[in-house]
Short mmCIF file of C-alpha atoms and ligand atoms in Angstrom, two decimals:
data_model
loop_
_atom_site.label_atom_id
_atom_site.label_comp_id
_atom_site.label_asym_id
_atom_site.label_seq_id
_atom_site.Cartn_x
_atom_site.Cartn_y
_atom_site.Cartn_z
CA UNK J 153 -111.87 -3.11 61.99
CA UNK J 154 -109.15 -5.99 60.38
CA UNK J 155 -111.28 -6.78 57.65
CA UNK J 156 -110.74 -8.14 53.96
CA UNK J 157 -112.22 -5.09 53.01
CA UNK J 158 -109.85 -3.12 53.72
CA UNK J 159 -107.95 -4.50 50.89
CA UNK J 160 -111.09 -4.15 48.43
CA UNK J 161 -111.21 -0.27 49.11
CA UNK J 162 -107.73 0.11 48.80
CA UNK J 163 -107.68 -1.78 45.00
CA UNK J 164 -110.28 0.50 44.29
CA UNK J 165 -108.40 3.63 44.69
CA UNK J 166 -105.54 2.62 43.23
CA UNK J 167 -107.68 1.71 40.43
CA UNK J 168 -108.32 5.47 40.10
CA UNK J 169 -104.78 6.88 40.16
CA UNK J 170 -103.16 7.83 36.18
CA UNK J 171 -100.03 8.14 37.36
CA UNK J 172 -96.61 6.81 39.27
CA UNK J 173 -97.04 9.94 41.64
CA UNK J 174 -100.60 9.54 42.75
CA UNK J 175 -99.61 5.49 42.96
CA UNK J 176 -96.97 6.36 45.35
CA UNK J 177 -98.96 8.71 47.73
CA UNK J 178 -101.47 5.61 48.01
CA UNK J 179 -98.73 3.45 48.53
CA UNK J 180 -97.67 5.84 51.77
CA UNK J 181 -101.57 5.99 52.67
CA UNK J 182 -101.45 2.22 53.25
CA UNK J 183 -98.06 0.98 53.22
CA UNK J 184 -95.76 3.90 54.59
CA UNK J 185 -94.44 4.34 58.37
CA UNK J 186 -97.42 6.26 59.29
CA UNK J 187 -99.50 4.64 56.85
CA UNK J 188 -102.96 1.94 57.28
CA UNK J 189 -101.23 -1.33 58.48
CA UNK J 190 -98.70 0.35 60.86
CA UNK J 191 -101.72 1.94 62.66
CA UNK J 192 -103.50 -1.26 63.23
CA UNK J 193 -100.53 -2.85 64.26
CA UNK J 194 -100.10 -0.41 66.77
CA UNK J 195 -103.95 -0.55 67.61
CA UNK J 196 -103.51 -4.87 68.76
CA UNK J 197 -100.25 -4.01 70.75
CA UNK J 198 -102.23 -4.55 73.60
CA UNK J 199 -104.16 -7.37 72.75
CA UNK J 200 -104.33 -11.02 74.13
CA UNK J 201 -101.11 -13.11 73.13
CA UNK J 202 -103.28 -15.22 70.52
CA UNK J 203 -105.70 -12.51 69.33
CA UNK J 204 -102.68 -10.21 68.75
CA UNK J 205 -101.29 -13.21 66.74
CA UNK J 206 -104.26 -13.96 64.66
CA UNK J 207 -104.89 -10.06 63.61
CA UNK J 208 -101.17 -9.83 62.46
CA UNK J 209 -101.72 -12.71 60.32
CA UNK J 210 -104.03 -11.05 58.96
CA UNK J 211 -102.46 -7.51 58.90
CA UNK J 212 -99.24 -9.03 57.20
CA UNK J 213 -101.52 -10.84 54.70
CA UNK J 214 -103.52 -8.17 53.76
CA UNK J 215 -100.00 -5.79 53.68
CA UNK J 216 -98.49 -8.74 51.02
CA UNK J 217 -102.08 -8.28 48.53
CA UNK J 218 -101.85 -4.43 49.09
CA UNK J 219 -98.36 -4.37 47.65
CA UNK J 220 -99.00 -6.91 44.98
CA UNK J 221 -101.78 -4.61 43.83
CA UNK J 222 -99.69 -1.57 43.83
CA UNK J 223 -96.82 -3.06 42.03
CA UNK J 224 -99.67 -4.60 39.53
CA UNK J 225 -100.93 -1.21 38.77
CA UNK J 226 -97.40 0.33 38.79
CA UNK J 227 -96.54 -1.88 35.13
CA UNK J 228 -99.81 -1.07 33.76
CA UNK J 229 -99.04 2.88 34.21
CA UNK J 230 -96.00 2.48 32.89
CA UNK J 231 -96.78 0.48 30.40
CA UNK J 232 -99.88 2.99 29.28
CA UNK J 233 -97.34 5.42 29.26
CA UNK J 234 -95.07 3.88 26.83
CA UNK J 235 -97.85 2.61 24.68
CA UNK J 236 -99.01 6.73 24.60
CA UNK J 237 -95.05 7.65 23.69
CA UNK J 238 -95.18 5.19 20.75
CA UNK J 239 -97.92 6.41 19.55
CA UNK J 240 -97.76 9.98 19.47
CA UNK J 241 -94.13 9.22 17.62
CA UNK J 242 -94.01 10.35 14.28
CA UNK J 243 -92.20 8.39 12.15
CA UNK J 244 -91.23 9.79 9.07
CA UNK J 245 -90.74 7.12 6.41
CA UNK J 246 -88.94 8.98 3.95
CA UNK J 247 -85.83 10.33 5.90
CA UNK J 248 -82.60 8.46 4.37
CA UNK J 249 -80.84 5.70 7.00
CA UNK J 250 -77.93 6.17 8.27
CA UNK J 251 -74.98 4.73 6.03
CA UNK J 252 -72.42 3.05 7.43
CA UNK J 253 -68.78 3.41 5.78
CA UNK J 254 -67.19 -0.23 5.09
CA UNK J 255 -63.11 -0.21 5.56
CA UNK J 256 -61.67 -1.93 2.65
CA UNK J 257 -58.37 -3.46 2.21
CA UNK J 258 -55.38 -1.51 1.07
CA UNK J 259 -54.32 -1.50 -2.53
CA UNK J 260 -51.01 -3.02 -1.36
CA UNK J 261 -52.18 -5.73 0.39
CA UNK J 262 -54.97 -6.43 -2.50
CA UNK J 263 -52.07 -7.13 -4.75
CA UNK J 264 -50.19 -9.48 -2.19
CA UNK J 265 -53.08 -11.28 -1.81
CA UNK J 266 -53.70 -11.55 -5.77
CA UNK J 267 -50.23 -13.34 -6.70
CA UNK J 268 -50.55 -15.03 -3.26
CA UNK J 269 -53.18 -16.93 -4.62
CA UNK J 270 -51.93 -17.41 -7.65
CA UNK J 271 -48.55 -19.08 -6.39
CA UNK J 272 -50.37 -21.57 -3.82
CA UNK J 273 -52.65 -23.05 -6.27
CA UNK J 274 -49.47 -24.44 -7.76
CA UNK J 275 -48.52 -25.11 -4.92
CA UNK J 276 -46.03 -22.66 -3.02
CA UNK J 277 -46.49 -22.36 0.71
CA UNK J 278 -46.65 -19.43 2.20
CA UNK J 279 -43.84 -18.43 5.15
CA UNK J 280 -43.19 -15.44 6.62
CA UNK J 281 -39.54 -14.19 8.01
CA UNK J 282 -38.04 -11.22 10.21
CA UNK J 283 -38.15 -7.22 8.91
CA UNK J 284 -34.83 -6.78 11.39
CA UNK J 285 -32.49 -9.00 10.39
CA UNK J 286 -28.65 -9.52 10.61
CA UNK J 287 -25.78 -9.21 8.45
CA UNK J 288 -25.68 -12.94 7.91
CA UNK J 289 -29.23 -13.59 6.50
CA UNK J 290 -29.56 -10.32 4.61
CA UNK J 291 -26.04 -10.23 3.23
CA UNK J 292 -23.30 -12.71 3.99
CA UNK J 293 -25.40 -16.07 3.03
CA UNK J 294 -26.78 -14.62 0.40
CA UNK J 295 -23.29 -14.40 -1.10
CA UNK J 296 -23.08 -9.95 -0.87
CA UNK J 297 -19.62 -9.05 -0.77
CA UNK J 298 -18.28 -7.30 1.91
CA UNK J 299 -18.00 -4.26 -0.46
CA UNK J 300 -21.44 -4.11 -2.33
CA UNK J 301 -22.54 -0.80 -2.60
CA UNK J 302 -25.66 -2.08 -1.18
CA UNK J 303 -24.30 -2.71 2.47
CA UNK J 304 -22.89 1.15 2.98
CA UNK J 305 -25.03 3.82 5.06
CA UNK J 306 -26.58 5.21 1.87
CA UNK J 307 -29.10 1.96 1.25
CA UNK J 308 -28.98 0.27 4.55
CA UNK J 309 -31.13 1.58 8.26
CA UNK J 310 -28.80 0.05 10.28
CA UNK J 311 -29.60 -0.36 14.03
CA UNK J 312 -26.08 -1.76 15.09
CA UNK J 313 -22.95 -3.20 13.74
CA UNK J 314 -24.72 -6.21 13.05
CA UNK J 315 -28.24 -5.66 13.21
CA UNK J 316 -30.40 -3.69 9.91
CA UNK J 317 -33.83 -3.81 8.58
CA UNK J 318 -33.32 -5.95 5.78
CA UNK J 319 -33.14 -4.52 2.46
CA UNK J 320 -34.37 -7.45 0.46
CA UNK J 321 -37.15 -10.47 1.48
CA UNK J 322 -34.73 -12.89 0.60
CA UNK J 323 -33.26 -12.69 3.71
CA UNK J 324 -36.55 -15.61 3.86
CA UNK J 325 -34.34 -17.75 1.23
CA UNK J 326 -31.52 -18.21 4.03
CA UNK J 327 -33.60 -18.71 7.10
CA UNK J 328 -35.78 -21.03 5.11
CA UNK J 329 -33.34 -23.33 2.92
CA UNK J 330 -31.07 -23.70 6.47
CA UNK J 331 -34.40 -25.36 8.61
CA UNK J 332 -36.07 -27.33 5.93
CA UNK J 333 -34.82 -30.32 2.83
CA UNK J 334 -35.66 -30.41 -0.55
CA UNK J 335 -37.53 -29.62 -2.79
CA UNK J 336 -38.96 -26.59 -1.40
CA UNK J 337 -41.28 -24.14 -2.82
CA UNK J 338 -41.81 -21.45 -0.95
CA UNK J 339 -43.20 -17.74 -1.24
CA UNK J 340 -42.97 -14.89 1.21
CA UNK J 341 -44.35 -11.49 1.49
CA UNK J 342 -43.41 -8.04 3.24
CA UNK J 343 -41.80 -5.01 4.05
CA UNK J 344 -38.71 -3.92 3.48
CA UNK J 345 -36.44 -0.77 3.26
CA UNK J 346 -33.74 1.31 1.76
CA UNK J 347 -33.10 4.79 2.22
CA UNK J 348 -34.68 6.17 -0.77
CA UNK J 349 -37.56 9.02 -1.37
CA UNK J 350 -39.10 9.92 -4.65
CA UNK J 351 -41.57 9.28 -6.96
CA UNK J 352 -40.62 5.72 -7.46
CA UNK J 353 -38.86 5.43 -4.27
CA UNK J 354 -40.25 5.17 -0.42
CA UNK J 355 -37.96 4.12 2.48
CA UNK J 356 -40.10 0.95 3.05
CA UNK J 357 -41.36 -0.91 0.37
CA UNK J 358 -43.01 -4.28 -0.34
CA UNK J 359 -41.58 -7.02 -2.05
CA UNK J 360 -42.54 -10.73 -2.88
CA UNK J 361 -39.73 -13.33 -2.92
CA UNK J 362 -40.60 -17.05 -4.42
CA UNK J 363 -38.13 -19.85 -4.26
CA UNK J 364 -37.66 -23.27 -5.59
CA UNK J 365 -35.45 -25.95 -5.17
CA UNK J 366 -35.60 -29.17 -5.93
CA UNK J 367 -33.56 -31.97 -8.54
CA UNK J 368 -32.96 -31.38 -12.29
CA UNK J 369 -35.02 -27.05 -12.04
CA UNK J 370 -33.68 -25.66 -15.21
CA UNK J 371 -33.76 -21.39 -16.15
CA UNK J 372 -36.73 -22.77 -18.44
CA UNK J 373 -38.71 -23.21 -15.36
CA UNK J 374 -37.83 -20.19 -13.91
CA UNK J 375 -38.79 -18.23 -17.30
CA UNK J 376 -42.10 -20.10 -17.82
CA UNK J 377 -43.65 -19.95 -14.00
CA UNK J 378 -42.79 -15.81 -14.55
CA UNK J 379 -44.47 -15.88 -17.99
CA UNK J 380 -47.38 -17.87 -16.80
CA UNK J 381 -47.68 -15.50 -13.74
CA UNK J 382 -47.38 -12.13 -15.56
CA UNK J 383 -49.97 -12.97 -17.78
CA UNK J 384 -52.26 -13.99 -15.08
CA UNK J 385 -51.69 -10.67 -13.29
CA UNK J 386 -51.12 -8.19 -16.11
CA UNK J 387 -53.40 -10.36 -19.14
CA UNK J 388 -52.01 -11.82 -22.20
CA UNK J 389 -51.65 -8.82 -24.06
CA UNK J 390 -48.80 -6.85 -21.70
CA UNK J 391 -45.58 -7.10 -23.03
CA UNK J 392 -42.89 -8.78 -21.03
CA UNK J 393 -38.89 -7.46 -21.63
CA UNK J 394 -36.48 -10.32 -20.22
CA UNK J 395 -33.23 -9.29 -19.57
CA UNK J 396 -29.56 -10.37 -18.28
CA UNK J 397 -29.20 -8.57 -14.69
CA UNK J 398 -26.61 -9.15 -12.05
CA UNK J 399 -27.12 -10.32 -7.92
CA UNK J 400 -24.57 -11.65 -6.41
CA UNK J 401 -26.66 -15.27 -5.27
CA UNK J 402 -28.40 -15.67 -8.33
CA UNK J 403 -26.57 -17.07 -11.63
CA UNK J 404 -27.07 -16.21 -14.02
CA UNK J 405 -29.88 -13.77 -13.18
CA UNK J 406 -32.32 -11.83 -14.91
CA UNK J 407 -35.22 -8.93 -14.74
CA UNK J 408 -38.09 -8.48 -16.33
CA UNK J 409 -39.70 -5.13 -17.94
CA UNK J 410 -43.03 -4.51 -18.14
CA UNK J 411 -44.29 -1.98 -21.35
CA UNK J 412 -46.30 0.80 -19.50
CA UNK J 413 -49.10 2.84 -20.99
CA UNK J 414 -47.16 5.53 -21.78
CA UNK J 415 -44.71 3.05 -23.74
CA UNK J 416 -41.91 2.85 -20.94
CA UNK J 417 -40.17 -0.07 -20.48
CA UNK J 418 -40.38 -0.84 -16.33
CA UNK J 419 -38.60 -3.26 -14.13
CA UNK J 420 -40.91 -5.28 -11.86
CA UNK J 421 -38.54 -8.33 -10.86
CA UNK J 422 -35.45 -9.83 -10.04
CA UNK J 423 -35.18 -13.58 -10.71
CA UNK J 424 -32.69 -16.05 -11.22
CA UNK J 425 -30.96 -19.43 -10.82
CA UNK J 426 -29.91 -20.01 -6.93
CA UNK J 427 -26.00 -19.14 -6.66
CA UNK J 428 -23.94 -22.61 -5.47
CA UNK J 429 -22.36 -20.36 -3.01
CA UNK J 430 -25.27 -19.73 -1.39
CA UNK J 431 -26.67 -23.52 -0.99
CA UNK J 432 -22.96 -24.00 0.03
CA UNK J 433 -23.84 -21.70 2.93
CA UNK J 434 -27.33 -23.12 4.04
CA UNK J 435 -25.51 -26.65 3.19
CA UNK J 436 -27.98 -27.62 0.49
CA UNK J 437 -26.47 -30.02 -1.94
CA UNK J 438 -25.70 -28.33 -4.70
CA UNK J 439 -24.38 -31.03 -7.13
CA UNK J 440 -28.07 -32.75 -6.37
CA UNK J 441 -30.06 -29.67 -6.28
CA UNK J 442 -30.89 -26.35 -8.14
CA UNK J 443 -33.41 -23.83 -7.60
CA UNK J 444 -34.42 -20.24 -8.73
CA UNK J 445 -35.38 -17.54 -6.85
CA UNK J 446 -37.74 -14.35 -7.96
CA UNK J 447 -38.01 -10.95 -6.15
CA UNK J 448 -41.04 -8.93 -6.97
CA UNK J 449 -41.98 -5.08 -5.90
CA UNK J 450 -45.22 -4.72 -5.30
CA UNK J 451 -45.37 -0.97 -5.47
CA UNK J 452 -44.20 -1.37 -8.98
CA UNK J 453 -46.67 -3.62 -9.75
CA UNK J 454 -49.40 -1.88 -8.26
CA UNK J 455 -49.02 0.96 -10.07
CA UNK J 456 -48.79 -0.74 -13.32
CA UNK J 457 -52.21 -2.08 -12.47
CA UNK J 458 -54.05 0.75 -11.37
CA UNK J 459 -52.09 3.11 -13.36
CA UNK J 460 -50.41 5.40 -10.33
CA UNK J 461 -47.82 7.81 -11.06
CA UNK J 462 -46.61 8.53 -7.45
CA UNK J 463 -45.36 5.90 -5.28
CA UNK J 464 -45.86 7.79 -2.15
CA UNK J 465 -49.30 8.22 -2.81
CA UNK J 466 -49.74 4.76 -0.63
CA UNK J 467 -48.60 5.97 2.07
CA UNK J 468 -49.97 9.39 2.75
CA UNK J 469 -53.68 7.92 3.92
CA UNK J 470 -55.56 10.51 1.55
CA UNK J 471 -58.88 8.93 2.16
CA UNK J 472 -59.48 9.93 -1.50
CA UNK J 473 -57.07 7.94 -2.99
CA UNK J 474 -57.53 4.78 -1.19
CA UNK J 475 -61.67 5.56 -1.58
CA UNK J 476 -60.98 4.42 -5.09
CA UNK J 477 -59.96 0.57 -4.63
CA UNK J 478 -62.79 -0.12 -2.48
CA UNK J 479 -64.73 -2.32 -4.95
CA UNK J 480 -61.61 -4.19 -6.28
CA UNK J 481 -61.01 -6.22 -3.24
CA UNK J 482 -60.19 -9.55 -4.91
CA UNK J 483 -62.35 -12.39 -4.05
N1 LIG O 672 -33.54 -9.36 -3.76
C1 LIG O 672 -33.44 -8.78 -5.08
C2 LIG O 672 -33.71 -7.26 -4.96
O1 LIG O 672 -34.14 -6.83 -3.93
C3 LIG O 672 -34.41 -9.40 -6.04
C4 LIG O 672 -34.13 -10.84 -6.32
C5 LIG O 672 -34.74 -11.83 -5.58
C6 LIG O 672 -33.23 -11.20 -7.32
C7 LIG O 672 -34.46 -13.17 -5.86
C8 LIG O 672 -32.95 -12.50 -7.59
C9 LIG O 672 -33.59 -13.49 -6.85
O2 LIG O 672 -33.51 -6.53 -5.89
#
């Protein structure tokens, strides 16, 4: 009995199964080793060479519709099923969503990207230069006697003889003033360190360095571009305190005070007009040329803006502290 039937009866059943586990006992009944279509291949084993051909043509073709039917049915159960799961979900409308905690930028590097801005819209280009550095670029060019009390174990991490993490960023002056001509303008950002721990003191610190040379710069320009850039940062109202300093590759050289809210005068800056010793060294005319040169701490200035007492606070990672300068990320 190879009929077409067969395959009617069998859609049929599996019409009547609800589930994947009555599905697959059907799909044993007609499909499996012991199942419909084995049998009746076994049955025209002994056939005649063409009948036996013709009836498993048949066989195989009503095996392929079989399967197709089961696999049919075997998406709509499943399918059913998931429609059922959906439904009998209860969604409640009211719970709250799940809130997902933005990172924000660190109060240090909000500030380094504030006067950044500032210096390239008048056009200072940013560079970047080494945190370990040698004796040359961090001391000798720069016109640091051998004796400065600044070289000796007590402010320096030395790693060798020669080697240190620099103490200043204008070890960027050197390495910058020796590859390129004038005029330059350049500004540089990063870390550097001294051993020092307080309040006001960490052993790594940031600091900005600007520099400018180029024919016929005065002190007048050095004095205004600070002026112009404190009040940008601090507002026209802070008061400003100029006043003479000392580094050996500046001259003459100056710092600058800023009045703090509890009416204390505090430094923020070295600046001054480039030493000719030290164009000397990078072999920058200096009978052509002048520049100045300004190194800011950005801790200081930090604090000034956001009113911090403790310097260390920025480095300690108390969530609740740095929680507080997530909405003044400057645009
Ligand atoms: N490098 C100086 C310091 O660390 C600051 C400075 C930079 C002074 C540039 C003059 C010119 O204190």
């Amino acid at each position: 009995m190879i009929s077409d039937d067969i395959v009617v009866i069998a859609k049929k059943e599996i019409y009547t199964v609800k589930n994947i586990t009555e599905l697959n006992i059907l799909k044993v009944k007609y499909l499996g080793k012991k199942g419909y279509i084995k049998t009746q291949f076994l049955l025209i084993k002994n056939l005649k060479k063409e009948e036996k051909i013709n009836k498993s043509i048949i066989l195989n073709q009503q095996k392929k519709k079989i399967k197709k039917i089961i696999i049919k049915r075997q998406k709509e159960i499943e399918l059913e099923k998931n429609n059922k799961n959906f439904l009998n979900q209860k969604i409640d409308i009211s719970l709250p969503g799940k809130y997902i905690e933005m990172g924000s930028e660190h109060p240090i590097k909000n500030i380094i990207n504030k006067i950044e801005k500032f210096f390239v819209k008048i056009g200072f280009e940013i560079v970047v230069g080494p945190e370990i550095e040698d004796v040359y670029h961090n001391f000798d060019a720069l016109n640091i006697p051998k004796h400065h009390p600044i070289r000796t174990e007590q402010d320096t991490f030395w790693l060798d003889k020669n080697i240190l993490l620099r103490t200043q960023t204008s070890n960027v002056q050197i390495r910058i003033m020796k590859r390129s001509k004038p005029p330059i303008r350049i500004l540089t950002s990063g870390k550097v360190y001294r051993n020092d721990y307080d309040s006001n003191h960490t052993p790594m610190f940031h600091q900005i360095e600007g520099l400018f040379i180029d024919k016929k710069i005065t002190f007048i320009d050095l004095k205004s571009i600070l002026i112009l850039f404190l009040n940008f940062f601090f507002g026209k109202k802070c008061k400003i305190r100029f006043r003479p300093s000392y580094f050996p590759f500046t001259e003459p050289s100056l710092e600058v005070d800023i009045l703090n809210q509890k009416k204390k005068w505090i430094e923020i800056l070295g600046a001054g007009m480039i030493h000719p010793n030290v164009l000397k060294n990078v072999k920058i005319n200096f009978s052509k040329y002048t520049g100045y040169a300004f190194g800011l701490g950005v801790e200081r200035l930090a604090m000034l803006y956001y009113n911090i007492q403790d310097i260390r606070l920025f480095y300690e990672n108390d969530i609740r502290f740095l929680k507080q300068f997530k909405f003044n990320n400057f645009i």
